[in-house]
Short mmCIF file of C-alpha atoms in Angstrom, two decimals:
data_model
loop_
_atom_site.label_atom_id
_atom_site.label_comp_id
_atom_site.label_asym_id
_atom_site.label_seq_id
_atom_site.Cartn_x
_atom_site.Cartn_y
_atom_site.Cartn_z
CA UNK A 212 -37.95 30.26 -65.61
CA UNK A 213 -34.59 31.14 -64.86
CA UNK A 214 -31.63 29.32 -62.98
CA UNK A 215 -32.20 31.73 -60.34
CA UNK A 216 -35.98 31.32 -59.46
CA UNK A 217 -35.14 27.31 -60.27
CA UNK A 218 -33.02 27.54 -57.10
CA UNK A 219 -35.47 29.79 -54.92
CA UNK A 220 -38.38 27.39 -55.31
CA UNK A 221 -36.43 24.57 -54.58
CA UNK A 222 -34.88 26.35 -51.11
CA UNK A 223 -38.33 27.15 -50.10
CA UNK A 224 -39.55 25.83 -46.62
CA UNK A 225 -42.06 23.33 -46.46
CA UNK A 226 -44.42 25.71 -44.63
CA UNK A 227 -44.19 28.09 -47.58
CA UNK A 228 -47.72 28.80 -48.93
CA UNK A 229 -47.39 26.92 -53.06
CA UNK A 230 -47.84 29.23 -55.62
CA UNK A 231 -51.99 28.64 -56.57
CA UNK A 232 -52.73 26.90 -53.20
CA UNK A 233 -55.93 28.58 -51.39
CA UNK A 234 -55.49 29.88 -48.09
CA UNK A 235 -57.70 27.04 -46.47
CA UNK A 236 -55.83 24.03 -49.17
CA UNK A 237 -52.83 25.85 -47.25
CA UNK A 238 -53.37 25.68 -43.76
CA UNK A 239 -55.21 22.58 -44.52
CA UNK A 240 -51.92 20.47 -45.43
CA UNK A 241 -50.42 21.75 -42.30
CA UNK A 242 -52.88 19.91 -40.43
CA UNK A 243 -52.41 16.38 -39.14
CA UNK A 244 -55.89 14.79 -38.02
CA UNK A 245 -55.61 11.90 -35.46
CA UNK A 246 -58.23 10.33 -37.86
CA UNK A 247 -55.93 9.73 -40.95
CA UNK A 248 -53.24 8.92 -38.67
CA UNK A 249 -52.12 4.56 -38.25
CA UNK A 250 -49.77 3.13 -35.86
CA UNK A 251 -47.17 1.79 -37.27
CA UNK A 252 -45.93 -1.10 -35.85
CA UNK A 253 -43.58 -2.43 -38.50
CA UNK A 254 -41.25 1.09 -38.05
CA UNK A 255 -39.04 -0.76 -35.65
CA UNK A 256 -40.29 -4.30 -36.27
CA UNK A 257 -36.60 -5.06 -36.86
CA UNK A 258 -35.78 -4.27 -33.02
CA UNK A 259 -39.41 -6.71 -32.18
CA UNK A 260 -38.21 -9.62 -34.46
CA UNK A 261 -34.99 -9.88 -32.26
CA UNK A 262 -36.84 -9.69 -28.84
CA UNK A 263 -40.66 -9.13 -28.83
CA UNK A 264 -40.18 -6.68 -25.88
CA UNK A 265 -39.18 -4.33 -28.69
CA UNK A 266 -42.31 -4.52 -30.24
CA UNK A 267 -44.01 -1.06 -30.45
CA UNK A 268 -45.66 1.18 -32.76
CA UNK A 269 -44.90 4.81 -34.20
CA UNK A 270 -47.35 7.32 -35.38
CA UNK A 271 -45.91 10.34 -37.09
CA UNK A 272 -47.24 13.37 -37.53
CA UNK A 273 -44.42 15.97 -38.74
CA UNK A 274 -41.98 14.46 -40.45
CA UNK A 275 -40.93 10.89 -40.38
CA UNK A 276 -38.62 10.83 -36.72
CA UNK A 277 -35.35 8.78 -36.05
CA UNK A 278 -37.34 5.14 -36.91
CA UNK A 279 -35.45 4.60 -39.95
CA UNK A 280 -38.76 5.12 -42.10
CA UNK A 281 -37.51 7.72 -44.86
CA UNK A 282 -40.83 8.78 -46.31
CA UNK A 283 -44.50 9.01 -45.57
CA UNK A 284 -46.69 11.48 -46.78
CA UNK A 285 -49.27 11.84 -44.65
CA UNK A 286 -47.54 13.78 -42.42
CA UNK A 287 -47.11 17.87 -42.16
CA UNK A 288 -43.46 18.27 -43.64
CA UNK A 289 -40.84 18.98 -41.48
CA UNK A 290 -38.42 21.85 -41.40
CA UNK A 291 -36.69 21.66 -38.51
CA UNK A 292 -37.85 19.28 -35.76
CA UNK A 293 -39.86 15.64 -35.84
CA UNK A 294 -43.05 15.14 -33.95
CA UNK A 295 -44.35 11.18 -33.42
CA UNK A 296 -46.40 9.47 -30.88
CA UNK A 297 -45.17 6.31 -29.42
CA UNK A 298 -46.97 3.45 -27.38
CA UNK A 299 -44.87 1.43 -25.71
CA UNK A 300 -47.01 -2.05 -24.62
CA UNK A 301 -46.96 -2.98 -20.86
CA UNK A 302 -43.65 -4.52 -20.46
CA UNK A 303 -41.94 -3.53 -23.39
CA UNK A 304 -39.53 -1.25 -24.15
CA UNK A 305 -37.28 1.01 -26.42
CA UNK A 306 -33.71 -0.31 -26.50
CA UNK A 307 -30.46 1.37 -25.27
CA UNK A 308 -30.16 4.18 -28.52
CA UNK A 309 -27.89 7.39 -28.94
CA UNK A 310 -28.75 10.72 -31.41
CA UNK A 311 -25.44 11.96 -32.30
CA UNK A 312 -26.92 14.92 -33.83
CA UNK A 313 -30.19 15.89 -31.91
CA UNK A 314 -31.92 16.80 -29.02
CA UNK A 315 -34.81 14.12 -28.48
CA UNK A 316 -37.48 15.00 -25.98
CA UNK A 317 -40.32 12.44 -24.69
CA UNK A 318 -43.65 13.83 -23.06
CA UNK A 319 -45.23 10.95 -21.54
CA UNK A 320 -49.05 11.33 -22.49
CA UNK A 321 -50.09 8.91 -19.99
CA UNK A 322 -48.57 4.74 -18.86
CA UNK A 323 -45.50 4.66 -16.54
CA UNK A 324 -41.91 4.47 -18.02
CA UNK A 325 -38.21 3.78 -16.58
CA UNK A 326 -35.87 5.85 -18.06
CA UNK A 327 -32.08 4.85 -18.09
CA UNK A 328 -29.83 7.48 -19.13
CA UNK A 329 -25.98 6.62 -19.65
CA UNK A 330 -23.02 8.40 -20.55
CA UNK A 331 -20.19 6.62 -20.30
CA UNK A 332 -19.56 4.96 -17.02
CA UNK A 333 -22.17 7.47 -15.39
CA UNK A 334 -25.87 6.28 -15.45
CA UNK A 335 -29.09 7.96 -14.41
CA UNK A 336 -32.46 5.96 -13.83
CA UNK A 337 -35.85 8.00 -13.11
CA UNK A 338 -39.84 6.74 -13.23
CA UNK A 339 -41.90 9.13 -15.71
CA UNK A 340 -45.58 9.37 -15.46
CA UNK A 341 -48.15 11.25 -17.12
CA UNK A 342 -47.45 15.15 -18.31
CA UNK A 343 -43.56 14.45 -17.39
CA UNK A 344 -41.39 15.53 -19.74
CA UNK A 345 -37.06 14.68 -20.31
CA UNK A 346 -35.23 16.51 -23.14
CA UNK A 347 -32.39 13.90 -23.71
CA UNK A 348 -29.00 16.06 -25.51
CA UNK A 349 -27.71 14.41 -28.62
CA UNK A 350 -24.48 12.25 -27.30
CA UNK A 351 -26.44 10.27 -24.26
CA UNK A 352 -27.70 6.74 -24.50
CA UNK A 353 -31.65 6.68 -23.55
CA UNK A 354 -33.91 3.65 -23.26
CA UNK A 355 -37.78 3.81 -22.10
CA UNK A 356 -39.15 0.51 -20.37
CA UNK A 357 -42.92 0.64 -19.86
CA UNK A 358 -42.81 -0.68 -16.09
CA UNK A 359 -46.50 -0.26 -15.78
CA UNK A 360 -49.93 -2.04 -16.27
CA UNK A 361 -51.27 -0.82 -19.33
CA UNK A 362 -49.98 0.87 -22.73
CA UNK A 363 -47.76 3.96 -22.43
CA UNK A 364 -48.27 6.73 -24.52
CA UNK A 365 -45.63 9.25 -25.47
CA UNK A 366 -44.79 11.96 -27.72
CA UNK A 367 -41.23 12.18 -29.20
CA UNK A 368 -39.80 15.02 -30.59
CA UNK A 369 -36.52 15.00 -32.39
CA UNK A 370 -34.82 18.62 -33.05
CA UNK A 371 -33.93 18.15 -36.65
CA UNK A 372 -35.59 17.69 -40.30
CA UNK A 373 -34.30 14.41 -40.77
CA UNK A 374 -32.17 13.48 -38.13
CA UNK A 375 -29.55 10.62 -38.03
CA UNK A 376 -30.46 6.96 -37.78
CA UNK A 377 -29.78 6.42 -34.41
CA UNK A 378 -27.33 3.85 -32.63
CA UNK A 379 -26.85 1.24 -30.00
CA UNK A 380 -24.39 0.58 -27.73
CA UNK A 381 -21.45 -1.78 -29.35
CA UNK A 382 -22.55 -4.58 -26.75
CA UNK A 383 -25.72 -4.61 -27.55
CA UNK A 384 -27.02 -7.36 -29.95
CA UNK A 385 -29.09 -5.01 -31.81
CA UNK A 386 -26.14 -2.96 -32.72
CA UNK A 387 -25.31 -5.77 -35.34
CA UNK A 388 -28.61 -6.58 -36.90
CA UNK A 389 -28.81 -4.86 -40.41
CA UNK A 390 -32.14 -2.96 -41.12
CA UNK A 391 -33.68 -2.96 -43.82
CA UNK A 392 -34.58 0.92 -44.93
CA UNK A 393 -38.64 1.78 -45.06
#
């Protein structure tokens, strides 16, 4: 094969049909069943061992999100955006995190979040309930407390491949804990 082709086949979306691959072996690897999907409750266990408020669970379907995990492949490859669920136990909560590089939206599926947005010195609170939907920019701190009764259940998209690990604010005592990579 030549240098040429070498390069073509290795710049070739993920959605690209493989040479060989059946129409229905195609359009069956871009499906993601909720049956061979697992929470994973260890993506962010780092955050949960600090403060068990932290604790909560992950399942990805395209690509493998802003968690930290770098591979898993039972998900529908990404190309350019992430797509996870998250539940969020009653009383728990995501921690103050920024994107540099990406748009992150949350579509609450059903449960009752807070949502904190800050910038700066500016800071924006609002309640999100089922079917509501925030598209965060890239640059903005976020952080999701479940405020209600029972599990929350969200889906997070992240508008890139494989975006950045995301951050936390200096002053937070996350922001020094070393994770270990997934």
């Amino acid at each position: 094969m030549s240098e040429v082709a070498d390069k073509s086949i290795q710049n070739e979306p993920s959605w690209a049909r493989p040479e060989g691959a059946s129409f229905e072996d195609w359009i069956n690897s871009r499906i993601a069943r909720f049956s061979t999907r697992n929470y994973d409750w260890d993506a962010l266990k780092f955050q949960a061992d600090y403060d068990p408020k932290y604790r909560r669970a992950q399942m990805r379907y395209v690509g493998t999100g802003g968690t930290g995990v770098s591979t898993d492949n039972n998900t529908v490859p990404s190309e350019h955006f992430t797509f996870s669920t998250m539940v969020i136990p009653a009383g728990h909560e995501g921690p103050p995190h920024i994107h540099v590089d990406v748009e992150e939206v949350f579509f609450v599926i059903r449960g009752k979040l807070k949502l904190v947005i800050t910038q700066g010195d500016q800071r924006y609170e609002t309640i999100l309930t089922d079917r509501d939907l925030v598209s965060v920019p890239p640059g903005v701190y976020r952080e999701e407390i479940n405020i209600g009764d029972e599990d929350a259940l969200m889906c997070v998209m992240l508008g890139a491949k494989k975006p950045v690990t995301p951050t936390y604010p200096e002053d937070h005592p996350l922001a020094h804990i070393k994770r270990t990579p997934k």
